[in-house]
CSV table of C-alpha atoms and ligand atoms in Angstrom, one decimal:
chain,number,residue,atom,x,y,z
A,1,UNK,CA,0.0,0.0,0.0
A,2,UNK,CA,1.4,3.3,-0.9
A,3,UNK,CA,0.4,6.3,1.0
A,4,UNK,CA,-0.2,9.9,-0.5
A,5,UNK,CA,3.4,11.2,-2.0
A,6,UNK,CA,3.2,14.9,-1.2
A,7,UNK,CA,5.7,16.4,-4.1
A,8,UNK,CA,8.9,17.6,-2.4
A,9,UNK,CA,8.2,21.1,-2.9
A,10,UNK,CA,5.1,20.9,-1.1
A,11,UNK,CA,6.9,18.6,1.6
A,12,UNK,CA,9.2,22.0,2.1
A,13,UNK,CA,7.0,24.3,2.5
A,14,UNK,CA,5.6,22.7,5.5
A,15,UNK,CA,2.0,24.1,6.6
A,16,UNK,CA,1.9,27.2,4.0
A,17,UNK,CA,2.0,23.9,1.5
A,18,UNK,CA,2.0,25.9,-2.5
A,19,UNK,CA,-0.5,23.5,-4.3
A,20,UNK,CA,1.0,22.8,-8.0
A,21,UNK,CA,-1.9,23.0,-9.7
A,22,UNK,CA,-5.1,23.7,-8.0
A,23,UNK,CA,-8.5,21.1,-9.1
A,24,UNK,CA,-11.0,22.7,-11.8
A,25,UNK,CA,-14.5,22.0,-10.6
A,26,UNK,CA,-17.0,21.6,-13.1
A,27,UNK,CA,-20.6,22.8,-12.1
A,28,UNK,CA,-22.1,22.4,-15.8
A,29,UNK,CA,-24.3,19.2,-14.8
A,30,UNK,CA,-26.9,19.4,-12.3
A,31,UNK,CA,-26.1,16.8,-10.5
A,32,UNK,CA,-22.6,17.8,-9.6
A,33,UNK,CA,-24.1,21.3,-8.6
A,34,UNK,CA,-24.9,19.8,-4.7
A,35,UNK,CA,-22.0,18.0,-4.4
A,36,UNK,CA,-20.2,21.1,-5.5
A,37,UNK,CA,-21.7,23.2,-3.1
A,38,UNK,CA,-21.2,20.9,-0.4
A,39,UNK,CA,-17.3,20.0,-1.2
A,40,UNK,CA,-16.5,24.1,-1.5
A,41,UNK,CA,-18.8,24.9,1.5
A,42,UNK,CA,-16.6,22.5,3.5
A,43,UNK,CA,-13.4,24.3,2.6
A,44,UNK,CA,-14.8,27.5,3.4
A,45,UNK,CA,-15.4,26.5,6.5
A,46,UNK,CA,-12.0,25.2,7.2
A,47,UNK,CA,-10.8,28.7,6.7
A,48,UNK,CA,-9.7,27.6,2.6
A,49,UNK,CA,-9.4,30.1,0.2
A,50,UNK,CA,-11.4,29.0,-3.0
A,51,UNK,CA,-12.1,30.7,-6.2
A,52,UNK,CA,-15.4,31.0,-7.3
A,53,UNK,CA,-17.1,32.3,-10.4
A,54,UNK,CA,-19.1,35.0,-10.1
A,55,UNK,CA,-21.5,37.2,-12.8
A,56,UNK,CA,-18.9,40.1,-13.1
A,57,UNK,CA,-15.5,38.2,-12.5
A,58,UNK,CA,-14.0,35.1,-10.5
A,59,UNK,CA,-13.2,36.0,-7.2
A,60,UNK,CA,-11.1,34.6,-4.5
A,61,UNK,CA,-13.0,33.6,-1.5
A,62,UNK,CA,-12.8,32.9,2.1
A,63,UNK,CA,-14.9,33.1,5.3
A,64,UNK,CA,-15.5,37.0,5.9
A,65,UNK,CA,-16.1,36.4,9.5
A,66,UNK,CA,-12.5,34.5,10.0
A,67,UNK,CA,-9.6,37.0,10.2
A,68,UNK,CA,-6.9,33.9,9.2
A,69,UNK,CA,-9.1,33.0,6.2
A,70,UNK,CA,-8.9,36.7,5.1
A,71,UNK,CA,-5.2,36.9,5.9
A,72,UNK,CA,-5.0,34.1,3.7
A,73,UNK,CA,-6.9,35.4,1.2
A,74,UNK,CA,-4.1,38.9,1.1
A,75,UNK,CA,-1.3,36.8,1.3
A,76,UNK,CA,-2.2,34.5,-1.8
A,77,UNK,CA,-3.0,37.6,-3.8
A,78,UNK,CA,-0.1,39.9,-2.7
A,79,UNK,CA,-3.0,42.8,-1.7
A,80,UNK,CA,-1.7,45.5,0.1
A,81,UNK,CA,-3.6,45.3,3.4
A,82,UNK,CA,-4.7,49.1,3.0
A,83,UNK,CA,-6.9,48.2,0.6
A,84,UNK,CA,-9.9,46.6,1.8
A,85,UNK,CA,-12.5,43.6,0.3
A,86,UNK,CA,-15.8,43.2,-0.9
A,87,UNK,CA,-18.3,41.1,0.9
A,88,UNK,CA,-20.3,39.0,-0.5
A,89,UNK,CA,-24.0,38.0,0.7
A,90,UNK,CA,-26.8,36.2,-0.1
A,91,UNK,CA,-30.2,36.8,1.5
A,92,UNK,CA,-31.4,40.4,3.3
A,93,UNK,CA,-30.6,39.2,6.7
A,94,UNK,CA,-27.0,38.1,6.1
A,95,UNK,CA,-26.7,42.0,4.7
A,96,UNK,CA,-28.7,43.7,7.6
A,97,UNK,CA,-25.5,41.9,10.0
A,98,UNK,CA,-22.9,43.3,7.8
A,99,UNK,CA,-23.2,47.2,8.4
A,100,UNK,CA,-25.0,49.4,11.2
A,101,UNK,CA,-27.7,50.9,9.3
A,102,UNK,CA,-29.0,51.4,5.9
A,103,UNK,CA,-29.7,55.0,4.7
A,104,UNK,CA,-32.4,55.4,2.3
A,105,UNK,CA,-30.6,55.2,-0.8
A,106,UNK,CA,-28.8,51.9,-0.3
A,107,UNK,CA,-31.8,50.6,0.3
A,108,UNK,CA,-33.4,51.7,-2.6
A,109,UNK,CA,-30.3,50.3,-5.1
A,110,UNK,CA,-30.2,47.3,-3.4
A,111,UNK,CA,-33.5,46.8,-4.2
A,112,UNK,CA,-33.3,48.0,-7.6
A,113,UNK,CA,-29.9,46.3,-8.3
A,114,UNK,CA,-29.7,42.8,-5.9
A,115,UNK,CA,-28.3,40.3,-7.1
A,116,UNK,CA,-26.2,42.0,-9.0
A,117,UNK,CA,-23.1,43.5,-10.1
A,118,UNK,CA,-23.3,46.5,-7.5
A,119,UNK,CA,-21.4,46.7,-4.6
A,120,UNK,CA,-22.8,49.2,-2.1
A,121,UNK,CA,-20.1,50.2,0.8
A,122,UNK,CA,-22.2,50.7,3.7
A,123,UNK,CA,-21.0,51.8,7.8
A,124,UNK,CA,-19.4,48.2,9.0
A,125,UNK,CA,-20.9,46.2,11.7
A,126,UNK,CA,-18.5,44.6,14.7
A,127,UNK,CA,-19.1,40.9,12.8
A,128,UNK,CA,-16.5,42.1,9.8
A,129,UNK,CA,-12.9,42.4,11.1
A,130,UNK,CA,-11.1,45.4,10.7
A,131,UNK,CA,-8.8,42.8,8.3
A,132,UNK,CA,-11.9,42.9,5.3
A,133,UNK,CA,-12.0,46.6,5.7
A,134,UNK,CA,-8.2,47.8,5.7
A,135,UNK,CA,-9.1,48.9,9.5
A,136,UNK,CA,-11.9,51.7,7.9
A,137,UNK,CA,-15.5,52.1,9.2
A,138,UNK,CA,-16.9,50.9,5.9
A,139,UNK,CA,-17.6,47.5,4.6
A,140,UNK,CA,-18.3,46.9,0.7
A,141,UNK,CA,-21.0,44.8,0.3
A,142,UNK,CA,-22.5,42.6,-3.1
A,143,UNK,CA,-25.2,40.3,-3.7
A,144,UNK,CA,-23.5,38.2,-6.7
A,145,UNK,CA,-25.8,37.4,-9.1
A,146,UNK,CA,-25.2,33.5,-9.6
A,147,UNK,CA,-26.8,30.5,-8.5
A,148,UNK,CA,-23.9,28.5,-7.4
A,149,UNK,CA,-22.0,31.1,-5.5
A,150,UNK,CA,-25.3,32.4,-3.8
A,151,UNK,CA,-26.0,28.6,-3.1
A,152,UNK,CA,-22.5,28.6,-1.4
A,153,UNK,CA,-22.9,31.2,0.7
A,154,UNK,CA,-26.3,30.3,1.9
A,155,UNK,CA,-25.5,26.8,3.0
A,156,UNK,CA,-22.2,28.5,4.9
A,157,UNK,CA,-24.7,31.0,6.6
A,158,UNK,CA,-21.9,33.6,6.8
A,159,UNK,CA,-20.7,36.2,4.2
A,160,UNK,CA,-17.5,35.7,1.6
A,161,UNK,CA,-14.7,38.2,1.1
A,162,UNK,CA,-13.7,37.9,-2.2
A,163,UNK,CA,-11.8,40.4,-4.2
A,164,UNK,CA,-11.2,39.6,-7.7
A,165,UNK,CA,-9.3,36.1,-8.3
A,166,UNK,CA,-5.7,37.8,-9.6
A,167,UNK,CA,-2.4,38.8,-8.3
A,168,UNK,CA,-2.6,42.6,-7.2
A,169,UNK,CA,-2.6,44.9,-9.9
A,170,UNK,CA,-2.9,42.5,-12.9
A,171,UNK,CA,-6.2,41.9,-15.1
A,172,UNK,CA,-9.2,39.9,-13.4
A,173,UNK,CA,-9.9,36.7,-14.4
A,174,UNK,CA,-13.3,36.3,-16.7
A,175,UNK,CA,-12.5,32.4,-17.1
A,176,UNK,CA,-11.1,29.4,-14.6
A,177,UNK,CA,-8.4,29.2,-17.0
A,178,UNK,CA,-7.6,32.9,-16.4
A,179,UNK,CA,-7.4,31.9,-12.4
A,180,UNK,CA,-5.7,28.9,-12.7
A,181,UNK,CA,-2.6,31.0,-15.0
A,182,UNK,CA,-2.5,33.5,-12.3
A,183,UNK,CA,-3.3,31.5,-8.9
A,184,UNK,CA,-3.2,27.7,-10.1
A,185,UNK,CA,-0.1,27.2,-7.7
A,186,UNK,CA,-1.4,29.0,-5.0
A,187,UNK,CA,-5.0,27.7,-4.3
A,188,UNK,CA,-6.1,24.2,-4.4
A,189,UNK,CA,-9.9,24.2,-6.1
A,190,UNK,CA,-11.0,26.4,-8.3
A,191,UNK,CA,-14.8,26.0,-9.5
A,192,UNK,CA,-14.9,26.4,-12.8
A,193,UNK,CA,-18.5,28.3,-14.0
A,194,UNK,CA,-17.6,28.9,-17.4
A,195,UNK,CA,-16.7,32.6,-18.9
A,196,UNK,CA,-18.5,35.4,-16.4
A,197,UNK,CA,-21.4,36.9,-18.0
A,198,UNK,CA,-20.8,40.4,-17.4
A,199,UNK,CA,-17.0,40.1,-17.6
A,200,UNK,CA,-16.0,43.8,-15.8
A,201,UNK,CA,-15.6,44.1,-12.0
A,202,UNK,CA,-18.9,45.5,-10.0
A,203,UNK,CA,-20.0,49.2,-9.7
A,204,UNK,CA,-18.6,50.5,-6.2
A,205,UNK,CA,-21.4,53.4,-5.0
A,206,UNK,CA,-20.2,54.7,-1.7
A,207,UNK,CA,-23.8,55.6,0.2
A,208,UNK,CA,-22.2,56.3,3.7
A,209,UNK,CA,-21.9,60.3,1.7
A,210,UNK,CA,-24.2,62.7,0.6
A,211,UNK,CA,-24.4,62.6,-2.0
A,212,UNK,CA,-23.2,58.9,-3.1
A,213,UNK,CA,-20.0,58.8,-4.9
A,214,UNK,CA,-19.4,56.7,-7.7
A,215,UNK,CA,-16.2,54.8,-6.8
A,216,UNK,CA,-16.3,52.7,-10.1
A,217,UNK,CA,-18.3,52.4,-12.5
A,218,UNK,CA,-19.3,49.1,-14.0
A,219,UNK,CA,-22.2,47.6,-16.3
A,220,UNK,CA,-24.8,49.7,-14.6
A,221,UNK,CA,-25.3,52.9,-16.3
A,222,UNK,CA,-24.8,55.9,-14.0
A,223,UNK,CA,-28.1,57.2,-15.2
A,224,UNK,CA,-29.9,53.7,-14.4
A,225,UNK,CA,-28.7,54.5,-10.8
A,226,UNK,CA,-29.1,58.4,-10.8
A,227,UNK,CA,-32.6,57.8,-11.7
A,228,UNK,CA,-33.3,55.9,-8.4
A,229,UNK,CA,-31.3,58.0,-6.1
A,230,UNK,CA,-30.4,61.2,-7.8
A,231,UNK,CA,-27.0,62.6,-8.7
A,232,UNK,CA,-23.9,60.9,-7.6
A,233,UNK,CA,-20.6,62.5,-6.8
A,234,UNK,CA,-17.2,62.5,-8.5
A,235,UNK,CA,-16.0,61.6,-11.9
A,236,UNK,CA,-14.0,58.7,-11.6
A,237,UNK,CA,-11.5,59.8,-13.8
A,238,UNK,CA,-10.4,62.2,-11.0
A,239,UNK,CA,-8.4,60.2,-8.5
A,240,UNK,CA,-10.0,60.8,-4.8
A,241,UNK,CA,-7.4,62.7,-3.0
A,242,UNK,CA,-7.6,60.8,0.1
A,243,UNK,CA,-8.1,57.0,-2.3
A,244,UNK,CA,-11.0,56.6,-0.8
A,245,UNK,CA,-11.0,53.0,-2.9
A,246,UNK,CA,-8.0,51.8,-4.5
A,247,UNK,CA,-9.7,50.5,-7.2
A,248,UNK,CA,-9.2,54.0,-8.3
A,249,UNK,CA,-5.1,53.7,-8.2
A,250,UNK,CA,-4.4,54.8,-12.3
A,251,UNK,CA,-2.2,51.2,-12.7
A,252,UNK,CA,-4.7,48.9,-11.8
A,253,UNK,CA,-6.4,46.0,-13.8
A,254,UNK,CA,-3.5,45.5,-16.4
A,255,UNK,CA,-1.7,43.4,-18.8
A,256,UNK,CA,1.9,42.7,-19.0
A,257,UNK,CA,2.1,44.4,-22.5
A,258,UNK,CA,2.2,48.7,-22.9
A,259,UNK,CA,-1.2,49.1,-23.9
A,260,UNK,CA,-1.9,52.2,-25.8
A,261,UNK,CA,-5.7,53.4,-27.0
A,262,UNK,CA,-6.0,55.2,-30.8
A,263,UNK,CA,-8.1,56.1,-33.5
A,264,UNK,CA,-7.4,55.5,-36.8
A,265,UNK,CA,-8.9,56.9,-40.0
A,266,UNK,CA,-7.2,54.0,-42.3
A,267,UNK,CA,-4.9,51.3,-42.3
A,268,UNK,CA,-2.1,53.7,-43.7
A,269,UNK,CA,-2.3,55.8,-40.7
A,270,UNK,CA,-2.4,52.7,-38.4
A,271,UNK,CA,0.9,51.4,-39.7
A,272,UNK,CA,3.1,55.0,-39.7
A,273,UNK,CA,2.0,55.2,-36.1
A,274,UNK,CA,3.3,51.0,-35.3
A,275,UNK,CA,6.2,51.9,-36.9
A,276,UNK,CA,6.6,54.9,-34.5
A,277,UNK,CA,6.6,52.3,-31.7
A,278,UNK,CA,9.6,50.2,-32.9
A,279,UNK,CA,8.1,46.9,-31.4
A,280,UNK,CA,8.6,43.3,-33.5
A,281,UNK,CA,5.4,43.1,-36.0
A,282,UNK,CA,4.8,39.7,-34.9
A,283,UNK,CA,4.4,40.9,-30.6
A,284,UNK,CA,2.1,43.6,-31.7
A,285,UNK,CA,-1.8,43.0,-31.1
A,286,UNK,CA,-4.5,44.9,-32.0
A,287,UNK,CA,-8.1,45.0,-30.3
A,288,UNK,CA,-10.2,47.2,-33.0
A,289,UNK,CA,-14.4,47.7,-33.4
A,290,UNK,CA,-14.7,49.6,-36.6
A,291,UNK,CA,-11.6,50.3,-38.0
A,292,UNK,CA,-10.6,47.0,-38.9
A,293,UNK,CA,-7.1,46.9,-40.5
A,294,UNK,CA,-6.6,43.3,-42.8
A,295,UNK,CA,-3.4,43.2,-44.0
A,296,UNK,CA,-1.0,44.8,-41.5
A,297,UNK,CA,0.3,41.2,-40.5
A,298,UNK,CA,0.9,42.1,-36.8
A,299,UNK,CA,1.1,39.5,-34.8
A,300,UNK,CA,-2.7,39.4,-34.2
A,301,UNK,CA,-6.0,41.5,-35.1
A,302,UNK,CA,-9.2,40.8,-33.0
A,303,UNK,CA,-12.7,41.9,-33.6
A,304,UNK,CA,-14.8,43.2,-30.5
A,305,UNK,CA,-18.2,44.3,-30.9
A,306,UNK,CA,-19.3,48.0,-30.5
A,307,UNK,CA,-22.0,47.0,-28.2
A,308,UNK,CA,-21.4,47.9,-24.3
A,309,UNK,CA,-22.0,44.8,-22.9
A,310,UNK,CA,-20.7,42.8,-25.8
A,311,UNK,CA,-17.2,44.7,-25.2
A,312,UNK,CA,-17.3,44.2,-21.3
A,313,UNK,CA,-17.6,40.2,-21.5
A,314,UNK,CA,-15.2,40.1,-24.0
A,315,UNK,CA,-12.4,42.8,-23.0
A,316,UNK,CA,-10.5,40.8,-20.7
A,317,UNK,CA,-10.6,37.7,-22.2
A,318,UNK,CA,-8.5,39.6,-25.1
A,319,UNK,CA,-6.3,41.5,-22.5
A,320,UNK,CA,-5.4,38.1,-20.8
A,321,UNK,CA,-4.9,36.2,-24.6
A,322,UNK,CA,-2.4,38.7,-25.5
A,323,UNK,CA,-0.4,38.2,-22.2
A,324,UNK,CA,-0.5,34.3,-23.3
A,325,UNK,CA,1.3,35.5,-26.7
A,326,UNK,CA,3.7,37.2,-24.8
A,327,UNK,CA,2.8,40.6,-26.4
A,328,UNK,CA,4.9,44.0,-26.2
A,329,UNK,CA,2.2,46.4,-27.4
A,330,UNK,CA,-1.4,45.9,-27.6
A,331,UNK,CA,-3.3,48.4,-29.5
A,332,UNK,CA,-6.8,48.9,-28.9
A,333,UNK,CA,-9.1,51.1,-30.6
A,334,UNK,CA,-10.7,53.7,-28.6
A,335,UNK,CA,-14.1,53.2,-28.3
A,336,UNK,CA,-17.0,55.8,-27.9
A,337,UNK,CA,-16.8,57.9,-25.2
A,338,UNK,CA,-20.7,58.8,-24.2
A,339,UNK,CA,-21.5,57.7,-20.5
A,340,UNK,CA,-22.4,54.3,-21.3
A,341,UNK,CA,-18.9,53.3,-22.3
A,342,UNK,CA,-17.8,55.1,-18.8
A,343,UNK,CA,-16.7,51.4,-17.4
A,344,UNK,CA,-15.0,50.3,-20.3
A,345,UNK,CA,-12.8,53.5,-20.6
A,346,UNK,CA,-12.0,53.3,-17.2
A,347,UNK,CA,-10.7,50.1,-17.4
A,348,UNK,CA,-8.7,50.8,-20.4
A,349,UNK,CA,-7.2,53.9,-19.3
A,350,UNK,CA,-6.0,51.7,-15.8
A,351,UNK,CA,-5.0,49.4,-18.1
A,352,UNK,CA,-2.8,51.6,-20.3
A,353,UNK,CA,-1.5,53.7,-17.2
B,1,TXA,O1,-17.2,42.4,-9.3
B,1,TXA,C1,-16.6,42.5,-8.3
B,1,TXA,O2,-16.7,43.4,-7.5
B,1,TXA,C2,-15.5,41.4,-8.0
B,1,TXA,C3,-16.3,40.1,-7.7
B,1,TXA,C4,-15.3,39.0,-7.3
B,1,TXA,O3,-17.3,40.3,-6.8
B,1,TXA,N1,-14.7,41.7,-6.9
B,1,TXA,C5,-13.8,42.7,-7.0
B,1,TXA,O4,-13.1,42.9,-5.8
B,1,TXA,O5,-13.5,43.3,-8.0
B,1,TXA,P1,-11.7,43.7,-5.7
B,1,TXA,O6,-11.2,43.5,-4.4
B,1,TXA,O7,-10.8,43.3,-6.8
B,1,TXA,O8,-12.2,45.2,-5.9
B,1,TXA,C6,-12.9,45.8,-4.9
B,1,TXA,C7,-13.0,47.3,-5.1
B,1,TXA,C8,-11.6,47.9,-4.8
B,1,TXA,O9,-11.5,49.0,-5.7
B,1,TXA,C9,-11.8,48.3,-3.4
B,1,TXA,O10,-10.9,49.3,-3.0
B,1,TXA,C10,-13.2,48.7,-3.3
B,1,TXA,O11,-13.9,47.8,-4.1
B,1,TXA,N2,-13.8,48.6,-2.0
B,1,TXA,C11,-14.0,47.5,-1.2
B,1,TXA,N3,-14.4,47.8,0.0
B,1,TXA,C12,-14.4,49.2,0.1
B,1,TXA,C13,-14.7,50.1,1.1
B,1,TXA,N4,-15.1,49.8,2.3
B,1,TXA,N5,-14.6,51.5,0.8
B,1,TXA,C14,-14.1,51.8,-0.4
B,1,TXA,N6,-13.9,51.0,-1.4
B,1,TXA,C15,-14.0,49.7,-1.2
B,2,MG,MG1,-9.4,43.3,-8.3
């Protein structure tokens, strides 16, 4: 009888044990979805750190309510500890013991907006440690949208941190692939949903302010929420003196290769300006909508639709594929900029900073 061979590496490490490859769960077939639940409900309450799909991006989870889980959870993703972590909750109660009260307004956008990709930050409670919140008075809290992490959380019966499944300051996974590249060696189980749906982190409204700031902006137009609660504060594009949410650092959300955002009337003009750059044809990629140039034989030319959401599910998915070809310069063409593309130019200007 042979017993388990842990690999030496792992054997080294002793009790902070680096998994080689963490397990891809598949929750496509129904009747894996219990067992699923149960199996990643069971590490979560072991203190594990798991990543887990959600509708915006994959996020890496842990207990909210254990401080070693969310130490964990830093430590894995080489977070600063300033900068604090979204919880994540699944029914109106497990919210109500998150933060001390609820103004008016939060309650209105949660009720417009949960589940959904909206993170409200909201006056803590004593139950989240001062670890989830980078030692502030406010707590970030979502409803995810998605039937196997809500299941998850309500069969643990306490809230998830979980910031977005990549090492600090690189490009959210959209895809368990995406995770296991970034965190594979790290984590042991990552539950593999399939490509997120909305594919861009939430919208951060800060309501413990009159009036509520915008912290990011995500899928949900501005207006959509303006229209329930009236005019928000700040243009994101200004950072926050005091960085209010680090999410709003300029280099955030980005892919190994300079990324640079242009217009282009023709394919002439496209290839003076490559030229300019002096990078190898074959590591340049180029992300374009309209202007689509065919025979610059760069090293790769992707399509993206000029539809909002369209461009959102599919923005990082191209981000991360160009990292994977080892890309120097990635050019993307710059979309609209009317305030539904808001989200999308934030993330590309973070992601060119
Ligand atoms: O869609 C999402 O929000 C994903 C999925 C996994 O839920 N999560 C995510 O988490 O993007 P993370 O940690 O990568 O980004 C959270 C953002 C950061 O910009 C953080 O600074 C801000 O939310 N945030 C969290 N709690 C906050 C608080 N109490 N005050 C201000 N900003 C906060
Ligand atoms: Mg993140």
């Amino acid at each position: 009888m042979h017993e388990f061979n842990p690999s030496p590496s792992a054997l080294e490490a002793g009790a902070d044990a680096r998994f080689r490859r963490a397990e891809l769960l598949l929750i496509d077939a129904t009747d894996r979805f219990e067992g699923s639940v149960q199996r990643v409900v069971a590490l979560l309450q072991a203190g594990k750190v798991v990543a887990l799909p959600t509708e915006t991006v994959y996020g890496l989870a842990a207990s909210a309510i254990h401080p070693e889980a969310v130490r964990k959870l830093f430590q894995i993703k080489g977070r600063p500890a300033l900068n604090p972590i979204i919880v994540h909750i699944a029914d109106w109660k497990m919210a109500d013991r998150c933060c001390i009260h609820w103004p008016p307004v939060a309650r209105r956008l949660a009720e417009a907006f949960w589940p959904g990709p909206l993170t409200l930050v909201l006056f803590r409670s004593a139950q989240i440690p001062d670890l989830v919140t980078g030692g502030g008075p406010t707590v970030g809290v979502r409803w995810p949208r998605h039937a196997f992490l809500e299941a998850v959380i309500r069969r643990c019966g306490f809230p998830l941190a979980a910031p977005s499944a990549n090492l600090a300051g690189q490009l959210s996974p959209t895809t368990a692939q995406h995770v296991l590249e970034g965190l594979g060696d790290q984590i042991e189980l990552i539950v593999d949903g399939g490509p997120c749906q909305v594919g861009i982190e939430s919208t951060v409204v800060d309501v413990t302010k009159q009036p509520p700031g915008l912290l990011r902006p995500g899928i949900i137009p501005q207006a959509a929420i303006e229209n329930i609660i009236g005019p928000l504060q700040s243009d994101p594009t200004i950072p926050d003196p005091i960085l209010r949410s680090p999410g709003q650092v300029a280099k955030h959300y980005a892919p190994k290769a300079k990324l640079v955002i242009w217009s282009w009337e023709n394919e002439a003009e496209l290839r003076r300006r490559l030229i300019g750059e002096g990078k190898p044809w074959a590591a340049i990629q180029v992300l374009a909508h309209s202007h689509i140039p065919r025979g610059l034989g760069v090293g790769r030319v992707s399509v993206i639709p000029l539809a909002v959401e369209a461009y959102a599910r599919g923005l990082y998915a191209e981000l991360h594929r160009c990292d994977e070809a080892h890309a120097q310069l990635i050019v993307v063409e710059a979309p609209p900029v009317t305030p539904e593309w808001l989200a999308i130019n934030d993330r590309l200007r973070r992601a060119s900073a």
